[in-house]
């Protein structure tokens, strides 16, 4: 039985859920008894489908998104809608219409974005699984900041039906959970899940990326490379990761600006309206360069994982930070690569920084090797033992 009063009480401290469905019931199947929270830009029948926007505050979904329908068919229980960045464009989940979501590991800190409600709800135990969406890292960064496990399928391996899109070629729905077994079980239900073996099964990483990381992130990743116990190939990209990520942002800004062009601008926040200006004002020459960078990076990453099997990287260059601070521009420097190259990627907890906040390790693999990426994640997870439940939420089941 779901203790709705306890859930609502715990949620008041986090603002992870915007709406609960007290009539929710599950079914039979591999996910029987599993409670699921759903990000607000994914349609759940008879629930608000706001995408974090005042513009859509009164919109109610008439039917389930394809992934939600799959979860229901597998027995999952959709218990409510999760807070997110307005229109899924942002890095803190500081929503101007639905309020801030807080990281359960430290009071006043961000859970990351744009799927911040998803990361916070899973970490605190308000639901067993959450669905988030990932345009350039918005499943994996909240998972890393909140110390849980997150999976981004290849975009071409999962339906976008019932998703309020940010940028069609980059957008992807993905699950978060507190353990790899449940994460894999959900991933198998909602996405095309390949059993291919990576060609070599070896490891590679990127060097000279230009990313400014927290010292603890660097030290944590160096430890992981030593513990991996294998020769790790090093690969250079042609462009700094910040330039690659910015090209992805411009592509997203252009798509979203077109999407909102005919909408009531008074119902968009000033922050969102500013983000939507970057794409349209891009010169034709710069836009051509952006597209060339994205195409070249996609090709290089596809070759990298085809040749080496796996690419390992920090999930984010830093741990979570206070809501009172500006979001670092480089948050998605590492995570953007999987979206640009249409690759599956997973993040696992890898340790903590000196503030007691979680850090994450990201693994990328070729499409079709989803079982293999989970197998490597388990191998590394056993060594890292990086998962730790937030102490303030130990009583939530």
CSV table of C-alpha atoms in Angstrom, one decimal:
chain,number,residue,atom,x,y,z
A,1,UNK,CA,0.0,0.0,0.0
A,2,UNK,CA,1.2,3.5,-0.8
A,3,UNK,CA,1.3,5.9,2.2
A,4,UNK,CA,0.2,9.0,0.4
A,5,UNK,CA,0.2,11.2,3.4
A,6,UNK,CA,3.9,10.2,4.1
A,7,UNK,CA,4.8,10.9,0.5
A,8,UNK,CA,3.2,14.3,0.5
A,9,UNK,CA,4.9,15.2,3.7
A,10,UNK,CA,8.3,14.2,2.5
A,11,UNK,CA,7.7,15.9,-0.9
A,12,UNK,CA,7.1,19.3,0.8
A,13,UNK,CA,10.8,19.4,1.7
A,14,UNK,CA,11.9,18.7,-1.8
A,15,UNK,CA,9.2,19.9,-4.2
A,16,UNK,CA,10.0,16.9,-6.5
A,17,UNK,CA,6.4,16.1,-7.3
A,18,UNK,CA,4.0,18.7,-8.6
A,19,UNK,CA,1.0,16.4,-8.6
A,20,UNK,CA,0.2,13.0,-7.1
A,21,UNK,CA,-2.5,10.6,-8.4
A,22,UNK,CA,-4.0,9.0,-5.3
A,23,UNK,CA,-6.1,6.8,-7.5
A,24,UNK,CA,-3.0,5.2,-9.1
A,25,UNK,CA,-3.0,1.4,-9.3
A,26,UNK,CA,-0.6,-1.1,-10.7
A,27,UNK,CA,-1.0,-4.4,-12.5
A,28,UNK,CA,0.8,-7.7,-13.0
A,29,UNK,CA,4.1,-8.2,-14.8
A,30,UNK,CA,7.8,-7.6,-14.3
A,31,UNK,CA,7.2,-4.2,-12.8
A,32,UNK,CA,4.3,-5.1,-10.4
A,33,UNK,CA,4.6,-3.1,-7.2
A,34,UNK,CA,7.0,-0.6,-8.7
A,35,UNK,CA,6.1,3.0,-8.2
A,36,UNK,CA,6.9,5.4,-11.0
A,37,UNK,CA,7.2,9.2,-11.1
A,38,UNK,CA,6.9,10.9,-14.5
A,39,UNK,CA,8.6,14.1,-15.6
A,40,UNK,CA,6.0,16.8,-16.4
A,41,UNK,CA,6.8,16.9,-20.1
A,42,UNK,CA,5.7,13.2,-20.6
A,43,UNK,CA,2.0,12.5,-21.0
A,44,UNK,CA,0.2,10.4,-18.4
A,45,UNK,CA,-3.4,9.8,-19.0
A,46,UNK,CA,-5.7,12.2,-17.0
A,47,UNK,CA,-2.7,13.9,-15.3
A,48,UNK,CA,-1.4,17.5,-15.9
A,49,UNK,CA,1.0,17.6,-18.8
A,50,UNK,CA,2.6,21.0,-18.2
A,51,UNK,CA,6.2,20.5,-19.4
A,52,UNK,CA,7.0,22.9,-16.5
A,53,UNK,CA,5.3,25.7,-18.3
A,54,UNK,CA,2.6,28.2,-17.2
A,55,UNK,CA,1.5,28.1,-20.8
A,56,UNK,CA,0.4,24.5,-20.3
A,57,UNK,CA,-0.7,24.6,-16.7
A,58,UNK,CA,-4.2,23.6,-17.5
A,59,UNK,CA,-3.4,20.9,-20.1
A,60,UNK,CA,-4.4,17.4,-19.1
A,61,UNK,CA,-3.1,14.4,-21.1
A,62,UNK,CA,-5.8,12.4,-22.9
A,63,UNK,CA,-3.7,9.3,-23.2
A,64,UNK,CA,-0.4,7.9,-22.1
A,65,UNK,CA,2.9,8.5,-23.8
A,66,UNK,CA,4.2,5.3,-25.5
A,67,UNK,CA,6.8,4.6,-22.7
A,68,UNK,CA,4.2,5.1,-20.0
A,69,UNK,CA,1.8,2.7,-21.7
A,70,UNK,CA,4.6,0.1,-21.8
A,71,UNK,CA,5.3,0.7,-18.0
A,72,UNK,CA,1.6,0.2,-17.2
A,73,UNK,CA,1.5,-3.0,-19.3
A,74,UNK,CA,4.4,-4.3,-17.3
A,75,UNK,CA,2.6,-3.6,-14.0
A,76,UNK,CA,4.1,-0.3,-13.0
A,77,UNK,CA,2.1,2.2,-10.9
A,78,UNK,CA,2.3,5.9,-12.2
A,79,UNK,CA,2.0,7.8,-8.9
A,80,UNK,CA,2.4,11.4,-10.1
A,81,UNK,CA,4.1,14.1,-12.1
A,82,UNK,CA,7.6,15.5,-11.4
A,83,UNK,CA,8.9,19.0,-11.3
A,84,UNK,CA,11.3,20.1,-14.0
A,85,UNK,CA,12.9,23.1,-15.7
A,86,UNK,CA,10.5,25.2,-17.7
A,87,UNK,CA,10.2,23.6,-21.1
A,88,UNK,CA,13.1,21.3,-20.2
A,89,UNK,CA,15.7,24.1,-20.9
A,90,UNK,CA,17.8,24.7,-17.8
A,91,UNK,CA,20.2,23.3,-15.3
A,92,UNK,CA,18.9,23.7,-11.8
A,93,UNK,CA,15.2,22.9,-11.7
A,94,UNK,CA,14.5,26.4,-10.4
A,95,UNK,CA,11.1,26.6,-12.0
A,96,UNK,CA,9.6,30.1,-12.1
A,97,UNK,CA,6.0,28.7,-12.1
A,98,UNK,CA,6.3,25.5,-10.0
A,99,UNK,CA,9.1,26.4,-7.6
A,100,UNK,CA,12.6,25.0,-6.9
A,101,UNK,CA,13.3,21.3,-6.4
A,102,UNK,CA,15.9,20.5,-3.8
A,103,UNK,CA,18.7,17.9,-3.6
A,104,UNK,CA,17.9,15.4,-0.8
A,105,UNK,CA,21.6,15.2,0.0
A,106,UNK,CA,22.1,18.8,1.1
A,107,UNK,CA,19.6,21.5,2.0
A,108,UNK,CA,19.4,24.4,-0.4
A,109,UNK,CA,21.2,22.6,-3.2
A,110,UNK,CA,20.1,21.9,-6.7
A,111,UNK,CA,19.3,18.4,-7.9
A,112,UNK,CA,20.4,19.4,-11.4
A,113,UNK,CA,18.2,19.8,-14.5
A,114,UNK,CA,16.2,19.6,-16.4
A,115,UNK,CA,14.9,16.4,-14.8
A,116,UNK,CA,15.6,17.6,-11.2
A,117,UNK,CA,12.3,16.3,-9.8
A,118,UNK,CA,13.2,12.9,-11.2
A,119,UNK,CA,16.6,12.8,-9.5
A,120,UNK,CA,15.4,14.1,-6.2
A,121,UNK,CA,12.3,11.8,-6.0
A,122,UNK,CA,14.3,8.7,-6.7
A,123,UNK,CA,17.2,9.6,-4.3
A,124,UNK,CA,14.8,10.4,-1.5
A,125,UNK,CA,12.7,7.2,-2.0
A,126,UNK,CA,9.5,9.0,-3.0
A,127,UNK,CA,9.2,6.5,-5.9
A,128,UNK,CA,11.1,3.5,-7.1
A,129,UNK,CA,11.7,4.7,-10.6
A,130,UNK,CA,11.4,8.0,-12.3
A,131,UNK,CA,11.2,8.9,-16.0
A,132,UNK,CA,13.2,11.9,-17.1
A,133,UNK,CA,14.2,13.4,-20.4
A,134,UNK,CA,17.6,14.0,-21.7
A,135,UNK,CA,18.5,16.5,-24.5
A,136,UNK,CA,22.2,16.8,-23.6
A,137,UNK,CA,22.4,15.2,-20.2
A,138,UNK,CA,19.1,16.0,-18.3
A,139,UNK,CA,18.7,12.4,-17.1
A,140,UNK,CA,22.3,11.7,-16.3
A,141,UNK,CA,23.2,15.0,-14.6
A,142,UNK,CA,20.4,14.9,-12.0
A,143,UNK,CA,21.1,11.2,-11.4
A,144,UNK,CA,24.8,12.1,-10.7
A,145,UNK,CA,24.0,15.1,-8.6
A,146,UNK,CA,21.5,13.1,-6.5
A,147,UNK,CA,23.6,9.9,-6.3
A,148,UNK,CA,21.4,7.5,-8.2
A,149,UNK,CA,21.6,5.5,-11.4
A,150,UNK,CA,20.4,6.9,-14.8
A,151,UNK,CA,20.2,5.5,-18.3
A,152,UNK,CA,19.8,7.4,-21.6
A,153,UNK,CA,18.9,5.0,-24.4
A,154,UNK,CA,20.0,5.8,-27.9
A,155,UNK,CA,17.4,8.3,-29.1
A,156,UNK,CA,16.5,6.0,-32.0
A,157,UNK,CA,15.9,3.1,-29.6
A,158,UNK,CA,12.9,4.7,-27.7
A,159,UNK,CA,9.6,6.3,-28.7
A,160,UNK,CA,9.1,10.1,-28.4
A,161,UNK,CA,5.3,9.7,-28.7
A,162,UNK,CA,3.7,11.7,-25.9
A,163,UNK,CA,6.8,13.7,-25.2
A,164,UNK,CA,6.8,17.5,-25.3
A,165,UNK,CA,9.9,18.0,-27.4
A,166,UNK,CA,12.8,20.3,-26.9
A,167,UNK,CA,14.9,19.3,-29.9
A,168,UNK,CA,13.7,16.2,-31.8
A,169,UNK,CA,17.1,14.8,-32.9
A,170,UNK,CA,18.6,15.1,-29.4
A,171,UNK,CA,15.6,14.4,-27.1
A,172,UNK,CA,15.4,11.0,-25.3
A,173,UNK,CA,13.3,9.7,-22.4
A,174,UNK,CA,15.2,7.7,-19.8
A,175,UNK,CA,14.8,6.1,-16.4
A,176,UNK,CA,16.4,6.7,-13.0
A,177,UNK,CA,16.5,4.2,-10.1
A,178,UNK,CA,18.4,3.4,-6.9
A,179,UNK,CA,19.9,0.2,-8.2
A,180,UNK,CA,21.1,-1.2,-11.6
A,181,UNK,CA,18.8,-4.2,-11.5
A,182,UNK,CA,15.6,-2.1,-11.5
A,183,UNK,CA,17.1,0.4,-13.9
A,184,UNK,CA,17.8,-2.4,-16.4
A,185,UNK,CA,14.4,-4.0,-15.9
A,186,UNK,CA,12.7,-0.7,-16.8
A,187,UNK,CA,15.1,0.1,-19.7
A,188,UNK,CA,14.2,-3.3,-21.2
A,189,UNK,CA,10.5,-2.5,-20.9
A,190,UNK,CA,10.6,1.0,-22.4
A,191,UNK,CA,13.3,0.8,-25.1
A,192,UNK,CA,14.9,-1.4,-27.7
A,193,UNK,CA,17.5,-3.3,-25.7
A,194,UNK,CA,20.3,-5.0,-27.6
A,195,UNK,CA,22.3,-8.0,-26.5
A,196,UNK,CA,25.2,-7.4,-28.9
A,197,UNK,CA,28.7,-7.5,-27.5
A,198,UNK,CA,30.9,-4.5,-27.9
A,199,UNK,CA,33.5,-5.2,-30.5
A,200,UNK,CA,36.5,-5.3,-28.2
A,201,UNK,CA,35.0,-4.8,-24.8
A,202,UNK,CA,37.9,-2.5,-23.9
A,203,UNK,CA,37.8,1.0,-22.5
A,204,UNK,CA,38.6,4.5,-23.9
A,205,UNK,CA,38.4,8.0,-22.5
A,206,UNK,CA,38.8,11.5,-23.9
A,207,UNK,CA,41.8,13.7,-23.1
A,208,UNK,CA,42.6,17.4,-23.5
A,209,UNK,CA,38.9,18.1,-23.5
A,210,UNK,CA,39.2,21.7,-22.1
A,211,UNK,CA,36.7,20.9,-19.3
A,212,UNK,CA,37.3,22.7,-16.0
A,213,UNK,CA,36.5,20.1,-13.4
A,214,UNK,CA,36.3,20.2,-9.6
A,215,UNK,CA,39.5,18.7,-8.1
A,216,UNK,CA,37.5,15.9,-6.5
A,217,UNK,CA,36.0,14.9,-9.9
A,218,UNK,CA,39.5,14.6,-11.4
A,219,UNK,CA,40.8,12.6,-8.5
A,220,UNK,CA,37.7,10.3,-8.4
A,221,UNK,CA,38.0,9.6,-12.2
A,222,UNK,CA,41.8,8.9,-11.9
A,223,UNK,CA,41.0,6.4,-9.2
A,224,UNK,CA,38.4,4.7,-11.4
A,225,UNK,CA,40.8,4.4,-14.3
A,226,UNK,CA,43.3,2.7,-11.9
A,227,UNK,CA,40.7,0.4,-10.5
A,228,UNK,CA,39.5,-0.6,-14.0
A,229,UNK,CA,42.6,-2.7,-14.3
A,230,UNK,CA,42.8,-2.5,-18.0
A,231,UNK,CA,44.8,-0.5,-20.6
A,232,UNK,CA,42.5,2.5,-21.3
A,233,UNK,CA,42.9,4.1,-24.7
A,234,UNK,CA,43.0,7.9,-24.9
A,235,UNK,CA,41.2,9.7,-27.7
A,236,UNK,CA,41.2,13.4,-28.8
A,237,UNK,CA,38.3,15.2,-30.2
A,238,UNK,CA,38.8,17.9,-32.8
A,239,UNK,CA,36.9,20.5,-30.8
A,240,UNK,CA,36.8,21.4,-27.1
A,241,UNK,CA,33.8,19.9,-25.4
A,242,UNK,CA,32.5,23.4,-24.5
A,243,UNK,CA,32.3,24.2,-28.2
A,244,UNK,CA,30.5,21.0,-29.0
A,245,UNK,CA,28.0,21.5,-26.2
A,246,UNK,CA,27.4,25.0,-27.3
A,247,UNK,CA,26.6,23.9,-30.8
A,248,UNK,CA,24.0,21.5,-29.3
A,249,UNK,CA,22.5,24.3,-27.2
A,250,UNK,CA,22.2,26.5,-30.3
A,251,UNK,CA,20.4,23.7,-32.2
A,252,UNK,CA,18.0,23.3,-29.2
A,253,UNK,CA,17.4,27.0,-28.9
A,254,UNK,CA,16.6,27.3,-32.6
A,255,UNK,CA,14.1,24.4,-32.4
A,256,UNK,CA,12.4,25.7,-29.2
A,257,UNK,CA,12.2,29.3,-30.5
A,258,UNK,CA,10.3,28.0,-33.5
A,259,UNK,CA,8.1,25.9,-31.3
A,260,UNK,CA,7.1,28.8,-29.0
A,261,UNK,CA,7.0,31.5,-31.7
A,262,UNK,CA,3.2,31.7,-32.0
A,263,UNK,CA,2.5,31.1,-28.3
A,264,UNK,CA,1.5,33.7,-25.6
A,265,UNK,CA,4.9,35.2,-24.7
A,266,UNK,CA,3.5,36.5,-21.4
A,267,UNK,CA,3.3,33.0,-20.2
A,268,UNK,CA,7.0,32.3,-20.8
A,269,UNK,CA,9.5,33.4,-18.1
A,270,UNK,CA,12.1,36.0,-18.9
A,271,UNK,CA,14.8,33.4,-18.4
A,272,UNK,CA,13.3,31.1,-21.0
A,273,UNK,CA,12.7,33.9,-23.4
A,274,UNK,CA,16.4,34.9,-23.2
A,275,UNK,CA,17.5,31.3,-23.8
A,276,UNK,CA,15.3,31.2,-26.9
A,277,UNK,CA,17.1,34.2,-28.5
A,278,UNK,CA,20.5,32.5,-28.9
A,279,UNK,CA,19.5,30.2,-31.7
A,280,UNK,CA,17.6,32.6,-34.0
A,281,UNK,CA,20.2,35.3,-33.7
A,282,UNK,CA,23.0,33.0,-34.8
A,283,UNK,CA,24.6,34.0,-38.1
A,284,UNK,CA,24.4,31.7,-41.1
A,285,UNK,CA,28.1,31.1,-41.1
A,286,UNK,CA,28.2,30.3,-37.4
A,287,UNK,CA,25.2,28.0,-37.8
A,288,UNK,CA,26.9,26.1,-40.6
A,289,UNK,CA,29.9,25.7,-38.3
A,290,UNK,CA,27.7,24.5,-35.5
A,291,UNK,CA,26.2,21.8,-37.7
A,292,UNK,CA,29.6,20.7,-39.0
A,293,UNK,CA,30.9,20.4,-35.4
A,294,UNK,CA,27.9,18.3,-34.4
A,295,UNK,CA,28.3,16.0,-37.5
A,296,UNK,CA,32.0,15.6,-37.0
A,297,UNK,CA,31.7,14.9,-33.3
A,298,UNK,CA,28.9,12.3,-33.9
A,299,UNK,CA,31.1,10.5,-36.4
A,300,UNK,CA,34.1,10.5,-34.1
A,301,UNK,CA,32.2,9.2,-31.1
A,302,UNK,CA,30.6,6.5,-33.2
A,303,UNK,CA,34.0,5.4,-34.4
A,304,UNK,CA,35.4,5.6,-30.9
A,305,UNK,CA,32.9,3.2,-29.4
A,306,UNK,CA,32.9,0.9,-32.4
A,307,UNK,CA,36.7,0.6,-32.1
A,308,UNK,CA,37.1,0.4,-28.4
A,309,UNK,CA,33.8,-0.8,-27.1
A,310,UNK,CA,33.2,1.7,-24.3
A,311,UNK,CA,34.0,5.3,-23.4
A,312,UNK,CA,34.2,6.3,-19.8
A,313,UNK,CA,34.0,9.9,-18.5
A,314,UNK,CA,32.9,11.8,-15.5
A,315,UNK,CA,29.2,12.4,-15.7
A,316,UNK,CA,29.5,16.1,-14.8
A,317,UNK,CA,32.5,18.3,-14.1
A,318,UNK,CA,31.2,19.1,-10.6
A,319,UNK,CA,28.9,18.0,-7.9
A,320,UNK,CA,25.6,19.8,-7.0
A,321,UNK,CA,25.8,23.4,-6.1
A,322,UNK,CA,23.5,25.8,-4.1
A,323,UNK,CA,20.4,27.2,-5.8
A,324,UNK,CA,21.8,30.6,-4.9
A,325,UNK,CA,24.6,30.2,-7.4
A,326,UNK,CA,24.6,30.5,-11.2
A,327,UNK,CA,24.6,27.1,-13.0
A,328,UNK,CA,28.1,26.3,-14.4
A,329,UNK,CA,28.0,26.6,-18.2
A,330,UNK,CA,30.0,23.3,-18.6
A,331,UNK,CA,27.5,21.0,-16.8
A,332,UNK,CA,26.7,19.1,-19.9
A,333,UNK,CA,30.1,19.1,-21.6
A,334,UNK,CA,30.5,15.4,-21.0
A,335,UNK,CA,26.9,14.2,-21.3
A,336,UNK,CA,26.1,16.0,-24.6
A,337,UNK,CA,28.2,13.5,-26.6
A,338,UNK,CA,25.8,10.6,-26.2
A,339,UNK,CA,22.9,12.7,-27.6
A,340,UNK,CA,24.9,14.1,-30.4
A,341,UNK,CA,26.1,10.6,-31.5
A,342,UNK,CA,22.8,8.8,-30.7
A,343,UNK,CA,24.5,6.4,-28.2
A,344,UNK,CA,23.3,4.7,-25.1
A,345,UNK,CA,24.9,6.0,-21.9
A,346,UNK,CA,24.6,5.2,-18.2
A,347,UNK,CA,25.7,7.0,-15.1
A,348,UNK,CA,26.5,5.3,-11.8
A,349,UNK,CA,27.4,6.9,-8.4
A,350,UNK,CA,31.2,7.0,-8.1
A,351,UNK,CA,31.9,8.7,-4.8
A,352,UNK,CA,31.5,12.0,-3.0
A,353,UNK,CA,33.1,15.4,-2.9
A,354,UNK,CA,34.3,17.2,0.2
A,355,UNK,CA,30.8,18.7,0.7
A,356,UNK,CA,29.4,15.2,1.0
A,357,UNK,CA,27.7,15.5,-2.4
A,358,UNK,CA,27.6,12.6,-4.9
A,359,UNK,CA,29.7,12.3,-8.1
A,360,UNK,CA,29.0,10.2,-11.1
A,361,UNK,CA,30.7,8.0,-13.7
A,362,UNK,CA,29.4,7.9,-17.2
A,363,UNK,CA,29.7,5.0,-19.7
A,364,UNK,CA,28.9,5.2,-23.4
A,365,UNK,CA,28.7,2.2,-25.7
A,366,UNK,CA,27.5,1.4,-29.2
A,367,UNK,CA,23.8,1.2,-29.9
A,368,UNK,CA,22.7,-2.4,-29.7
A,369,UNK,CA,25.1,-3.2,-26.8
A,370,UNK,CA,22.8,-2.1,-24.0
A,371,UNK,CA,23.2,-5.4,-22.1
A,372,UNK,CA,26.9,-5.0,-22.3
A,373,UNK,CA,26.9,-1.5,-21.0
A,374,UNK,CA,24.9,-2.6,-17.9
A,375,UNK,CA,27.3,-5.5,-17.4
A,376,UNK,CA,30.2,-3.1,-17.3
A,377,UNK,CA,28.3,-0.7,-15.1
A,378,UNK,CA,27.8,-3.6,-12.6
A,379,UNK,CA,31.4,-4.5,-12.7
A,380,UNK,CA,32.5,-0.9,-11.9
A,381,UNK,CA,29.7,-0.4,-9.4
A,382,UNK,CA,30.9,-3.4,-7.3
A,383,UNK,CA,34.3,-1.7,-7.0
A,384,UNK,CA,33.1,1.8,-6.5
A,385,UNK,CA,30.2,1.2,-4.1
A,386,UNK,CA,29.3,4.8,-4.6
A,387,UNK,CA,25.6,4.7,-3.8
A,388,UNK,CA,24.4,6.1,-0.4
A,389,UNK,CA,20.9,7.0,0.5
A,390,UNK,CA,20.4,10.5,1.8
A,391,UNK,CA,20.3,10.3,5.6
A,392,UNK,CA,17.3,12.6,6.0
A,393,UNK,CA,15.2,10.2,3.9
A,394,UNK,CA,16.1,6.8,5.2
A,395,UNK,CA,12.7,6.3,6.6
A,396,UNK,CA,11.0,6.6,3.2
A,397,UNK,CA,10.5,3.2,1.5
